Tab-separated table of C-alpha atoms and ligand atoms in Angstrom:
chain	number	residue	atom	x	y	z
A	1	MET	CA	-46.195	15.591	-22.374
A	2	HIS	CA	-48.106	18.036	-24.567
A	3	LYS	CA	-48.003	20.579	-21.925
A	4	LYS	CA	-44.272	20.992	-21.912
A	5	THR	CA	-42.342	23.444	-23.788
A	6	ILE	CA	-39.683	22.697	-26.378
A	7	ALA	CA	-36.965	23.332	-23.754
A	8	GLU	CA	-38.783	20.836	-21.423
A	9	LEU	CA	-39.165	18.224	-23.929
A	10	SER	CA	-35.646	18.529	-24.960
A	11	ARG	CA	-34.552	17.927	-21.413
A	12	SER	CA	-36.870	14.788	-21.195
A	13	LEU	CA	-35.872	13.211	-24.351
A	14	GLN	CA	-32.070	13.649	-23.471
A	15	ALA	CA	-32.870	12.127	-20.145
A	16	ARG	CA	-34.883	9.412	-21.934
A	17	GLU	CA	-37.918	9.936	-19.641
A	18	PHE	CA	-39.874	9.316	-22.754
A	19	SER	CA	-38.924	8.826	-26.482
A	20	SER	CA	-39.816	10.968	-29.416
A	21	VAL	CA	-41.579	8.058	-30.912
A	22	GLU	CA	-43.856	8.139	-27.611
A	23	LEU	CA	-44.052	11.837	-27.899
A	24	THR	CA	-45.099	11.823	-31.527
A	25	ARG	CA	-47.672	9.160	-30.955
A	26	HIS	CA	-49.189	11.222	-28.054
A	27	LEU	CA	-49.417	14.433	-30.271
A	28	LEU	CA	-50.806	12.383	-33.238
A	29	SER	CA	-53.526	10.971	-31.046
A	30	ARG	CA	-54.350	14.535	-29.756
A	31	ILE	CA	-54.492	15.634	-33.280
A	32	ASP	CA	-56.733	12.726	-34.253
A	33	ALA	CA	-59.086	13.419	-31.027
A	34	LEU	CA	-59.249	17.270	-31.259
A	35	ASP	CA	-58.560	18.706	-34.622
A	36	GLY	CA	-61.948	17.906	-35.706
A	37	GLY	CA	-63.278	20.871	-34.135
A	38	LEU	CA	-60.175	23.142	-34.817
A	39	ASN	CA	-59.546	22.163	-38.567
A	40	SER	CA	-55.981	23.221	-38.064
A	41	PHE	CA	-54.337	20.561	-40.022
A	42	ILE	CA	-54.701	20.124	-43.938
A	43	THR	CA	-52.540	17.192	-44.026
A	44	VAL	CA	-51.341	14.899	-41.185
A	45	THR	CA	-48.058	12.873	-42.071
A	46	ALA	CA	-48.405	10.295	-39.338
A	47	GLU	CA	-46.406	7.434	-40.902
A	48	GLY	CA	-43.468	9.873	-41.865
A	49	ALA	CA	-43.643	11.306	-38.433
A	50	LEU	CA	-43.168	8.180	-36.611
A	51	ALA	CA	-40.304	7.125	-38.985
A	52	ALA	CA	-38.451	10.487	-38.147
A	53	ALA	CA	-39.111	10.171	-34.502
A	54	ALA	CA	-37.537	6.569	-34.596
A	55	ALA	CA	-34.580	8.088	-36.437
A	56	ALA	CA	-34.282	10.964	-33.856
A	57	ASP	CA	-34.454	8.384	-30.928
A	58	GLU	CA	-31.439	6.395	-32.616
A	59	ARG	CA	-29.656	9.748	-32.816
A	60	ILE	CA	-30.368	10.554	-29.188
A	61	ALA	CA	-29.122	7.070	-28.075
A	62	ARG	CA	-26.032	7.435	-30.032
A	63	GLY	CA	-25.572	10.967	-28.007
A	64	GLU	CA	-25.677	12.910	-31.270
A	65	GLY	CA	-28.889	14.468	-30.584
A	66	GLY	CA	-28.972	18.420	-30.630
A	67	PRO	CA	-31.656	20.477	-28.443
A	68	LEU	CA	-34.140	20.143	-31.475
A	69	THR	CA	-33.705	16.140	-32.132
A	70	GLY	CA	-36.996	14.383	-31.678
A	71	ILE	CA	-39.061	17.342	-31.302
A	72	PRO	CA	-42.263	17.497	-33.196
A	73	LEU	CA	-43.497	20.375	-35.451
A	74	ALA	CA	-46.094	21.437	-37.955
A	75	HIS	CA	-45.325	23.319	-41.081
A	76	LYS	CA	-47.619	25.959	-42.616
A	77	ASP	CA	-48.802	24.422	-45.638
A	78	ILE	CA	-46.911	27.226	-47.722
A	79	PHE	CA	-43.707	25.504	-47.114
A	80	CYS	CA	-42.766	22.889	-49.999
A	81	THR	CA	-42.302	19.372	-48.350
A	82	GLU	CA	-40.832	16.702	-50.579
A	83	GLY	CA	-43.284	14.055	-51.346
A	84	VAL	CA	-45.999	15.689	-49.262
A	85	ARG	CA	-48.960	17.688	-50.548
A	86	THR	CA	-48.220	21.541	-50.279
A	87	SER	CA	-51.528	23.038	-51.201
A	88	CYS	CA	-51.063	26.764	-49.880
A	89	GLY	CA	-54.746	26.578	-48.858
A	90	SER	CA	-55.777	26.647	-52.483
A	91	ARG	CA	-57.732	24.532	-54.785
A	92	MET	CA	-55.119	25.416	-57.289
A	93	LEU	CA	-52.556	23.312	-55.551
A	94	ASP	CA	-54.757	20.737	-53.906
A	95	ASN	CA	-52.922	17.945	-55.751
A	96	PHE	CA	-49.572	19.292	-55.810
A	97	VAL	CA	-46.923	17.222	-53.978
A	98	SER	CA	-43.703	18.936	-53.911
A	99	PRO	CA	-40.576	17.349	-55.317
A	100	TYR	CA	-38.267	19.186	-52.895
A	101	ASP	CA	-38.192	20.915	-49.330
A	102	ALA	CA	-38.101	24.584	-48.543
A	103	THR	CA	-35.003	25.681	-46.958
A	104	VAL	CA	-36.775	26.147	-43.625
A	105	VAL	CA	-38.046	22.605	-43.981
A	106	SER	CA	-34.857	20.903	-44.623
A	107	ARG	CA	-32.859	22.951	-41.984
A	108	LEU	CA	-35.297	21.889	-39.356
A	109	LYS	CA	-35.225	18.261	-40.594
A	110	ASP	CA	-31.563	18.313	-40.259
A	111	ALA	CA	-31.684	19.635	-36.831
A	112	GLY	CA	-33.982	16.343	-35.973
A	113	MET	CA	-37.283	17.697	-35.697
A	114	VAL	CA	-40.174	15.538	-36.649
A	115	MET	CA	-42.869	16.847	-38.874
A	116	LEU	CA	-46.529	15.970	-37.728
A	117	GLY	CA	-48.069	17.565	-40.794
A	118	LYS	CA	-49.085	20.708	-42.690
A	119	THR	CA	-51.250	23.349	-41.166
A	120	ASN	CA	-54.228	25.068	-42.657
A	121	MET	CA	-53.905	28.934	-43.678
A	122	ASP	CA	-55.926	31.445	-45.694
A	123	GLU	CA	-55.446	30.780	-49.614
A	124	PHE	CA	-52.119	31.811	-50.628
A	125	ALA	CA	-51.659	33.697	-47.262
A	126	MET	CA	-54.209	36.314	-48.061
A	127	GLY	CA	-56.466	36.837	-45.138
A	128	SER	CA	-56.470	37.965	-41.545
A	129	SER	CA	-58.802	35.299	-40.161
A	130	ASN	CA	-58.129	32.061	-41.702
A	131	GLU	CA	-61.590	32.086	-43.422
A	132	THR	CA	-60.441	32.035	-47.198
A	133	SER	CA	-58.815	28.603	-47.195
A	134	PHE	CA	-60.159	26.101	-49.677
A	135	TYR	CA	-60.073	23.648	-46.732
A	136	GLY	CA	-62.653	25.655	-44.572
A	137	PRO	CA	-61.957	27.933	-41.771
A	138	VAL	CA	-59.951	27.265	-38.720
A	139	HIS	CA	-61.412	27.788	-35.204
A	140	ASN	CA	-59.840	29.424	-32.330
A	141	PRO	CA	-59.333	26.987	-29.348
A	142	TRP	CA	-60.366	29.716	-27.003
A	143	ASP	CA	-63.968	29.902	-28.422
A	144	LEU	CA	-64.749	27.942	-31.354
A	145	LYS	CA	-67.142	30.447	-32.587
A	146	THR	CA	-64.360	32.715	-33.267
A	147	VAL	CA	-61.313	33.074	-35.752
A	148	PRO	CA	-57.706	32.279	-34.690
A	149	GLY	CA	-56.558	35.006	-37.032
A	150	GLY	CA	-54.711	34.618	-40.269
A	151	SER	CA	-53.278	33.580	-42.356
A	152	SER	CA	-50.942	31.419	-40.252
A	153	GLY	CA	-54.111	30.496	-38.438
A	154	GLY	CA	-53.744	26.685	-38.534
A	155	SER	CA	-50.275	26.909	-37.044
A	156	ALA	CA	-51.441	29.170	-34.275
A	157	ALA	CA	-54.476	27.056	-33.514
A	158	ALA	CA	-52.274	23.908	-33.353
A	159	VAL	CA	-49.930	25.432	-31.077
A	160	ALA	CA	-52.377	27.107	-28.632
A	161	ALA	CA	-54.170	23.824	-28.416
A	162	ARG	CA	-50.923	21.763	-27.589
A	163	LEU	CA	-51.370	19.601	-30.726
A	164	ALA	CA	-47.664	20.747	-31.640
A	165	PRO	CA	-44.989	22.588	-29.416
A	166	VAL	CA	-44.107	24.452	-32.458
A	167	ALA	CA	-45.165	25.423	-36.054
A	168	THR	CA	-43.725	27.505	-38.582
A	169	GLY	CA	-45.348	30.481	-40.123
A	170	THR	CA	-45.077	33.227	-42.616
A	171	ASP	CA	-45.833	37.023	-42.222
A	172	THR	CA	-46.231	39.458	-45.259
A	173	GLY	CA	-48.388	41.791	-43.182
A	174	GLY	CA	-48.961	40.389	-39.930
A	175	SER	CA	-49.699	36.621	-40.399
A	176	ILE	CA	-47.429	35.383	-37.736
A	177	ARG	CA	-47.997	37.931	-35.102
A	178	GLN	CA	-51.647	38.536	-35.423
A	179	PRO	CA	-52.741	34.987	-35.227
A	180	ALA	CA	-50.267	34.505	-32.328
A	181	ALA	CA	-51.875	37.415	-30.538
A	182	LEU	CA	-55.689	35.950	-31.066
A	183	VAL	CA	-54.760	32.520	-29.767
A	184	GLY	CA	-52.438	33.598	-26.877
A	185	ILE	CA	-48.759	32.375	-28.098
A	186	THR	CA	-45.420	33.843	-29.144
A	187	GLY	CA	-45.024	34.728	-32.684
A	188	VAL	CA	-41.842	35.922	-34.226
A	189	LYS	CA	-41.644	37.731	-37.579
A	190	PRO	CA	-37.738	37.887	-38.320
A	191	THR	CA	-36.173	40.752	-40.144
A	192	TYR	CA	-36.635	40.567	-44.071
A	193	GLY	CA	-33.758	38.523	-45.425
A	194	ARG	CA	-33.088	36.551	-42.002
A	195	VAL	CA	-34.579	33.311	-43.107
A	196	SER	CA	-34.570	31.882	-46.577
A	197	ARG	CA	-37.707	32.055	-48.750
A	198	TYR	CA	-36.325	29.310	-51.085
A	199	GLY	CA	-39.303	26.727	-51.319
A	200	MET	CA	-41.929	29.062	-49.676
A	201	ILE	CA	-44.788	29.711	-52.006
A	202	ALA	CA	-44.655	33.458	-53.076
A	203	PHE	CA	-47.262	35.721	-52.142
A	204	ALA	CA	-45.545	39.479	-51.895
A	205	SER	CA	-41.978	38.657	-52.416
A	206	SER	CA	-40.548	42.026	-51.101
A	207	LEU	CA	-42.809	41.385	-47.939
A	208	ASP	CA	-42.817	37.800	-47.206
A	209	GLN	CA	-40.774	36.441	-44.158
A	210	ALA	CA	-40.839	33.120	-42.624
A	211	GLY	CA	-40.796	32.817	-38.676
A	212	VAL	CA	-42.193	30.700	-35.871
A	213	LEU	CA	-45.165	30.232	-33.620
A	214	THR	CA	-44.342	28.788	-30.136
A	215	ARG	CA	-45.628	29.054	-26.581
A	216	THR	CA	-42.465	30.830	-25.431
A	217	ALA	CA	-39.738	33.221	-26.472
A	218	GLU	CA	-37.204	30.606	-25.294
A	219	ASP	CA	-38.653	27.957	-27.529
A	220	ALA	CA	-38.685	30.497	-30.434
A	221	ALA	CA	-35.191	31.378	-29.806
A	222	LEU	CA	-34.151	27.609	-30.247
A	223	VAL	CA	-36.129	27.052	-33.509
A	224	LEU	CA	-35.394	30.331	-35.063
A	225	GLU	CA	-31.643	29.889	-34.639
A	226	ALA	CA	-31.936	26.692	-36.509
A	227	MET	CA	-33.909	27.952	-39.538
A	228	SER	CA	-32.109	31.315	-40.047
A	229	GLY	CA	-29.057	32.082	-42.145
A	230	PHE	CA	-27.770	32.651	-45.495
A	231	ASP	CA	-28.996	30.422	-48.311
A	232	PRO	CA	-27.250	30.723	-51.753
A	233	ARG	CA	-30.742	29.765	-53.353
A	234	ASP	CA	-32.436	33.044	-52.165
A	235	SER	CA	-30.806	35.973	-53.562
A	236	THR	CA	-32.476	38.182	-50.819
A	237	SER	CA	-31.315	35.944	-47.814
A	238	SER	CA	-28.888	37.921	-45.621
A	239	PRO	CA	-25.162	36.830	-45.109
A	240	ALA	CA	-25.068	38.244	-41.643
A	241	PRO	CA	-23.991	35.616	-39.113
A	242	VAL	CA	-26.903	34.173	-36.927
A	243	PRO	CA	-26.279	34.902	-33.299
A	244	CYS	CA	-26.941	32.375	-30.557
A	245	TYR	CA	-30.432	33.627	-29.632
A	246	HIS	CA	-30.982	31.542	-26.828
A	247	GLY	CA	-27.634	32.486	-25.178
A	248	SER	CA	-28.854	36.245	-24.568
A	249	LEU	CA	-32.201	35.534	-23.206
A	250	GLN	CA	-31.588	36.399	-19.764
A	251	GLU	CA	-29.771	39.717	-20.637
A	252	SER	CA	-30.969	42.613	-18.042
A	253	LEU	CA	-33.243	45.093	-19.435
A	254	GLU	CA	-32.003	47.881	-17.080
A	255	GLY	CA	-31.883	51.178	-19.213
A	256	LEU	CA	-33.844	49.637	-22.175
A	257	ARG	CA	-35.482	52.485	-24.016
A	258	VAL	CA	-39.149	51.541	-24.776
A	259	GLY	CA	-40.813	53.676	-27.207
A	260	VAL	CA	-44.684	53.507	-27.575
A	261	PRO	CA	-46.139	54.900	-31.095
A	262	GLU	CA	-49.022	57.205	-30.165
A	263	GLU	CA	-50.551	56.332	-33.440
A	264	PHE	CA	-50.694	52.516	-31.933
A	265	MET	CA	-52.761	53.768	-28.820
A	266	ASP	CA	-55.336	55.789	-30.702
A	267	GLU	CA	-59.202	55.326	-30.529
A	268	GLY	CA	-59.215	52.413	-32.883
A	269	LEU	CA	-57.712	50.219	-30.076
A	270	ASP	CA	-60.201	48.330	-27.819
A	271	SER	CA	-60.012	49.715	-24.276
A	272	GLU	CA	-59.384	46.584	-22.507
A	273	ASN	CA	-56.716	45.797	-24.925
A	274	ARG	CA	-55.038	48.900	-24.267
A	275	ALA	CA	-55.127	48.250	-20.421
A	276	ALA	CA	-53.565	44.972	-20.999
A	277	VAL	CA	-50.774	46.771	-23.172
A	278	GLU	CA	-50.476	49.454	-20.382
A	279	ALA	CA	-50.118	46.681	-17.815
A	280	ALA	CA	-47.198	45.153	-19.774
A	281	LEU	CA	-45.386	48.286	-20.007
A	282	ASP	CA	-45.683	48.617	-16.227
A	283	VAL	CA	-43.932	45.186	-16.124
A	284	TYR	CA	-41.134	46.585	-18.107
A	285	ARG	CA	-40.698	49.589	-16.018
A	286	ALA	CA	-40.428	47.433	-13.108
A	287	LEU	CA	-37.780	45.605	-15.150
A	288	GLY	CA	-35.659	48.604	-15.451
A	289	ALA	CA	-36.922	50.063	-18.846
A	290	THR	CA	-37.673	53.642	-19.615
A	291	VAL	CA	-41.125	54.029	-21.510
A	292	SER	CA	-41.613	57.178	-23.536
A	293	THR	CA	-44.232	58.281	-26.591
A	294	VAL	CA	-42.850	58.307	-29.921
A	295	SER	CA	-44.758	59.370	-33.194
A	296	LEU	CA	-44.835	57.351	-36.693
A	297	PRO	CA	-47.058	60.042	-38.444
A	298	SER	CA	-47.408	57.849	-41.640
A	299	LEU	CA	-48.759	54.686	-39.939
A	300	ALA	CA	-52.213	55.253	-41.116
A	301	LEU	CA	-51.109	55.193	-44.722
A	302	SER	CA	-49.527	51.751	-43.863
A	303	VAL	CA	-52.596	49.651	-44.854
A	304	PRO	CA	-53.539	51.593	-48.208
A	305	THR	CA	-49.808	51.256	-49.126
A	306	TYR	CA	-49.763	47.459	-48.307
A	307	TYR	CA	-52.782	46.786	-50.162
A	308	VAL	CA	-51.176	48.363	-53.428
A	309	VAL	CA	-47.739	46.820	-52.928
A	310	ALA	CA	-48.697	43.193	-51.786
A	311	PRO	CA	-51.462	42.812	-54.681
A	312	ALA	CA	-49.269	44.035	-57.350
A	313	GLU	CA	-46.342	41.584	-56.382
A	314	ALA	CA	-49.068	38.867	-55.841
A	315	SER	CA	-50.545	39.585	-59.518
A	316	SER	CA	-47.321	38.964	-60.847
A	317	ASN	CA	-46.238	35.824	-58.551
A	318	LEU	CA	-49.562	34.153	-59.167
A	319	SER	CA	-49.435	34.419	-62.996
A	320	ARG	CA	-47.529	31.241	-62.946
A	321	PHE	CA	-50.509	29.271	-62.010
A	322	ASP	CA	-52.432	28.757	-65.380
A	323	GLY	CA	-53.151	25.171	-65.698
A	324	VAL	CA	-50.149	24.571	-67.836
A	325	ARG	CA	-47.073	25.370	-66.139
A	326	PHE	CA	-48.500	25.119	-62.619
A	327	GLY	CA	-51.587	24.301	-60.827
A	328	TYR	CA	-55.061	22.884	-61.352
A	329	ARG	CA	-56.281	22.426	-64.711
A	330	CYS	CA	-60.013	22.498	-65.585
A	331	ASP	CA	-61.924	19.666	-67.362
A	332	ASP	CA	-62.559	19.416	-71.124
A	333	PRO	CA	-61.239	22.842	-72.122
A	334	ALA	CA	-62.697	24.132	-75.528
A	335	ASP	CA	-59.368	25.948	-76.495
A	336	LEU	CA	-56.336	27.484	-74.930
A	337	LEU	CA	-58.040	30.590	-73.540
A	338	ASP	CA	-60.754	28.649	-72.109
A	339	LEU	CA	-58.329	26.367	-70.529
A	340	TYR	CA	-56.595	29.604	-68.782
A	341	GLN	CA	-59.439	31.197	-67.879
A	342	ARG	CA	-61.569	28.241	-66.283
A	343	SER	CA	-58.347	26.772	-64.738
A	344	ARG	CA	-57.779	30.225	-62.908
A	345	GLY	CA	-61.415	30.655	-62.531
A	346	GLU	CA	-62.071	27.452	-60.713
A	347	GLY	CA	-58.720	27.226	-58.872
A	348	PHE	CA	-58.561	30.359	-57.160
A	349	GLY	CA	-60.969	31.827	-54.450
A	350	ASP	CA	-62.460	35.111	-54.243
A	351	GLU	CA	-60.028	36.877	-52.095
A	352	VAL	CA	-57.228	35.800	-54.372
A	353	LYS	CA	-58.981	37.052	-57.294
A	354	ARG	CA	-59.660	40.219	-55.770
A	355	ARG	CA	-55.946	40.652	-55.278
A	356	ILE	CA	-54.901	39.644	-58.734
A	357	MET	CA	-57.366	42.258	-60.016
A	358	THR	CA	-56.266	44.981	-57.729
A	359	GLY	CA	-52.582	44.068	-58.454
A	360	THR	CA	-53.105	44.027	-62.221
A	361	TYR	CA	-54.856	47.398	-62.086
A	362	VAL	CA	-52.249	49.293	-60.035
A	363	LEU	CA	-49.401	48.037	-62.282
A	364	SER	CA	-51.090	48.941	-65.658
A	365	ALA	CA	-49.964	51.487	-67.743
A	366	GLY	CA	-51.540	54.953	-66.746
A	367	TYR	CA	-52.294	53.813	-63.153
A	368	TYR	CA	-48.637	52.499	-62.388
A	369	ASP	CA	-47.436	55.995	-61.297
A	370	ALA	CA	-50.445	56.943	-59.431
A	371	TYR	CA	-50.828	53.863	-57.390
A	372	TYR	CA	-47.649	51.547	-57.455
A	373	LEU	CA	-44.982	54.191	-57.711
A	374	LYS	CA	-46.655	56.503	-55.121
A	375	ALA	CA	-47.192	53.388	-52.645
A	376	GLN	CA	-43.303	52.627	-53.035
A	377	LYS	CA	-42.599	56.197	-52.015
A	378	VAL	CA	-44.833	56.198	-48.920
A	379	ARG	CA	-43.257	52.907	-48.108
A	380	GLU	CA	-39.894	54.517	-47.862
A	381	LEU	CA	-41.573	57.340	-45.792
A	382	ILE	CA	-42.812	54.677	-43.308
A	383	ALA	CA	-39.374	52.927	-43.268
A	384	ARG	CA	-37.621	56.346	-42.597
A	385	GLU	CA	-40.001	57.029	-39.649
A	386	PHE	CA	-38.957	53.956	-38.010
A	387	ARG	CA	-35.300	54.568	-38.449
A	388	GLN	CA	-35.745	57.947	-36.878
A	389	ALA	CA	-37.678	56.213	-33.906
A	390	PHE	CA	-34.713	54.056	-33.398
A	391	GLN	CA	-32.426	56.854	-32.967
A	392	HIS	CA	-34.042	57.430	-29.707
A	393	VAL	CA	-35.551	54.094	-28.597
A	394	ASP	CA	-34.303	50.288	-28.628
A	395	VAL	CA	-37.562	48.848	-29.054
A	396	LEU	CA	-41.088	49.890	-30.028
A	397	MET	CA	-44.156	48.537	-28.043
A	398	GLY	CA	-47.705	48.473	-28.592
A	399	PRO	CA	-50.933	46.096	-29.203
A	400	THR	CA	-50.709	43.519	-31.897
A	401	THR	CA	-54.240	43.825	-33.153
A	402	PRO	CA	-57.077	46.449	-32.380
A	403	ALA	CA	-59.296	43.885	-30.499
A	404	PRO	CA	-59.458	40.145	-29.462
A	405	ALA	CA	-60.593	37.592	-31.851
A	406	PHE	CA	-63.876	38.292	-33.525
A	407	GLU	CA	-66.783	35.663	-34.416
A	408	LEU	CA	-66.298	33.647	-37.711
A	409	GLY	CA	-68.207	35.432	-40.558
A	410	ALA	CA	-68.174	38.839	-38.839
A	411	LYS	CA	-66.077	40.463	-41.529
A	412	THR	CA	-65.925	38.316	-44.425
A	413	THR	CA	-68.468	40.514	-46.475
A	414	ASP	CA	-66.326	43.665	-45.995
A	415	PRO	CA	-62.621	43.411	-47.008
A	416	ILE	CA	-61.860	46.810	-45.977
A	417	THR	CA	-62.862	46.055	-42.396
A	418	MET	CA	-60.982	43.074	-42.610
A	419	TYR	CA	-57.865	44.722	-43.932
A	420	LEU	CA	-58.037	47.194	-41.012
A	421	ASN	CA	-57.449	44.502	-38.750
A	422	ASP	CA	-53.657	44.453	-39.895
A	423	ILE	CA	-53.398	48.150	-38.850
A	424	TYR	CA	-50.496	47.625	-36.285
A	425	THR	CA	-48.574	44.826	-37.984
A	426	ILE	CA	-48.375	45.818	-41.871
A	427	ALA	CA	-45.888	48.710	-41.380
A	428	VAL	CA	-43.340	46.386	-40.007
A	429	ASN	CA	-43.415	44.405	-43.189
A	430	LEU	CA	-43.273	47.405	-45.404
A	431	ALA	CA	-39.940	48.474	-43.391
A	432	GLY	CA	-38.539	45.003	-43.341
A	433	LEU	CA	-38.303	45.020	-39.755
A	434	PRO	CA	-38.536	41.975	-37.042
A	435	GLY	CA	-41.579	42.050	-34.985
A	436	VAL	CA	-42.786	39.830	-31.961
A	437	SER	CA	-46.070	39.263	-30.420
A	438	ILE	CA	-46.262	37.773	-26.787
A	439	PRO	CA	-49.604	37.098	-24.943
A	440	CYS	CA	-50.071	39.927	-22.512
A	441	GLY	CA	-53.698	39.357	-21.171
A	442	LEU	CA	-57.388	38.077	-21.673
A	443	VAL	CA	-59.965	40.489	-22.717
A	444	GLN	CA	-63.481	38.963	-22.174
A	445	GLY	CA	-61.814	35.386	-21.878
A	446	LEU	CA	-59.732	35.772	-25.123
A	447	PRO	CA	-56.079	36.423	-25.718
A	448	VAL	CA	-54.587	39.616	-26.712
A	449	GLY	CA	-50.900	40.242	-27.581
A	450	LEU	CA	-48.209	42.974	-27.047
A	451	GLN	CA	-46.117	43.666	-30.088
A	452	LEU	CA	-42.433	44.293	-29.826
A	453	ILE	CA	-40.667	45.779	-32.980
A	454	GLY	CA	-36.759	46.452	-33.312
A	455	PRO	CA	-34.440	47.669	-35.890
A	456	HIS	CA	-33.036	45.338	-38.575
A	457	PHE	CA	-31.480	42.075	-37.169
A	458	SER	CA	-32.415	42.979	-33.703
A	459	GLU	CA	-33.928	39.343	-33.041
A	460	ALA	CA	-31.685	38.514	-30.163
A	461	ARG	CA	-32.727	41.662	-28.488
A	462	LEU	CA	-36.443	41.217	-29.039
A	463	LEU	CA	-36.168	37.655	-27.961
A	464	ASN	CA	-34.445	38.711	-24.771
A	465	VAL	CA	-36.987	41.589	-24.044
A	466	ALA	CA	-39.954	39.023	-24.592
A	467	HIS	CA	-38.254	36.216	-22.561
A	468	ARG	CA	-37.946	38.580	-19.464
A	469	TYR	CA	-41.556	39.459	-19.579
A	470	GLN	CA	-42.469	35.955	-19.794
A	471	GLN	CA	-40.552	35.186	-16.627
A	472	GLU	CA	-42.664	38.018	-14.910
A	473	SER	CA	-46.103	36.835	-16.237
A	474	ASP	CA	-48.189	33.854	-16.974
A	475	TRP	CA	-50.301	34.745	-19.874
A	476	HIS	CA	-48.129	32.418	-22.079
A	477	GLN	CA	-48.998	29.390	-19.604
A	478	ARG	CA	-52.922	29.843	-19.995
A	479	LEU	CA	-54.366	26.990	-21.649
A	480	PRO	CA	-57.697	27.257	-23.512
A	481	VAL	CA	-60.314	24.951	-21.832
A	482	GLY	CA	-60.529	21.427	-23.142
A	483	TYR	CA	-57.008	21.333	-24.394
B	501	LIG	N1	-53.835	40.074	-43.639
B	501	LIG	C1	-52.639	40.528	-44.563
B	501	LIG	C2	-53.160	40.197	-45.992
B	501	LIG	O1	-54.335	39.498	-46.013
B	501	LIG	C3	-51.429	39.803	-44.417
B	501	LIG	C4	-51.328	38.575	-44.547
B	501	LIG	C5	-49.838	37.827	-44.441
B	501	LIG	O2	-49.193	38.437	-43.755
B	501	LIG	N2	-49.614	36.805	-45.163
B	501	LIG	O3	-52.415	40.412	-46.935
């Protein structure tokens, strides 16, 4: 059962080959047996899952089920879930039980999906390797010595190991696409504003966007459709109607104009990773696409720009966790100042503190113009270069990451090297664009991803472009040994 995609599971559930309760039990037992080595879940909600599955089975029996009814899923632990711990990977929220559901959670619940639990993540989604979690690192199922990518590393590892057919994620600078690439699955980061951020714990509000991690583009289309759309509780959510994503998956790619940014294929890219991307471009040529080289000259500025803007917003967002209004409170404070200082000092990990300090610095009087304001200007420059590129091409393609997964601990002592891991993903968030990563090869036995980037609200086209590739390739069907 665990090898089936959502589309296949859905057909089996409707045909009563097995029930949602049986499917849910099966996945819970896999989590029990296999997650010890992965650490992809922070919380498993077995009881709630079985109750939701039983309700889904009744719905199906009454003939009221939709395509997602009875399908199990896991939520990144950044989404608030009513009555269930929502930790954001931090000691700060270790004991936080949310009194309400995030919009993403409630929409998927309404569609009849069954939550198996909450997945591990970098603390407050800050990281590229899932090593900053208070709950310990997540391991990549392809090689337990390597990282699964971050910050949605738990979601990615759980889907790759077939513990859940889909998991939600968030992407502020690459946190859906990058882990999807490193574990060989499909990751979709929608346009900024496509999916509501209500109930999603904020990291950098102008960049954060929820999305999905699945095995196939077809599955991503089904889930994305259910979670997208306007939400009056998120003032940045878009009123644009949600297209039927799975309805256009089969469209022809004849005449599709693909642009490959030359800055993506530079010397920073691993040579075997490059070969995998080039082989994927050949598949698109065979499907009728034309491939040309384009230039995004300011791409190199995206990492420094992001690491001013994101920490600035984070320093503001995280000020609410002070031991009084929200979050962990230290024992026996001597006075109010001691309470603030020790609650934050003990509640946050090193990476989060580093971001808060950087963010506070770049926003401080005297430095605001030199750093924050300048970063905002460069951000616009980057967005403009994408707009210009999309006057000539329909979709941009390139690698998702510079190389396959690295070993745990390899980059933890050097934050800058870690930050450079996101060089190909970050610009997309700065410009608010949608991006998809699909598996396109194995480099020394480890998966690598092909990244597809489109203009705002081009999710339907991107999913179609991803799906057609998956009909011609089998990288998305490869399974890590032992799972
Ligand atoms: N790796 C980036 C960071 O550490 C992006 C994380 C994300 O997308 N949440 O900020």
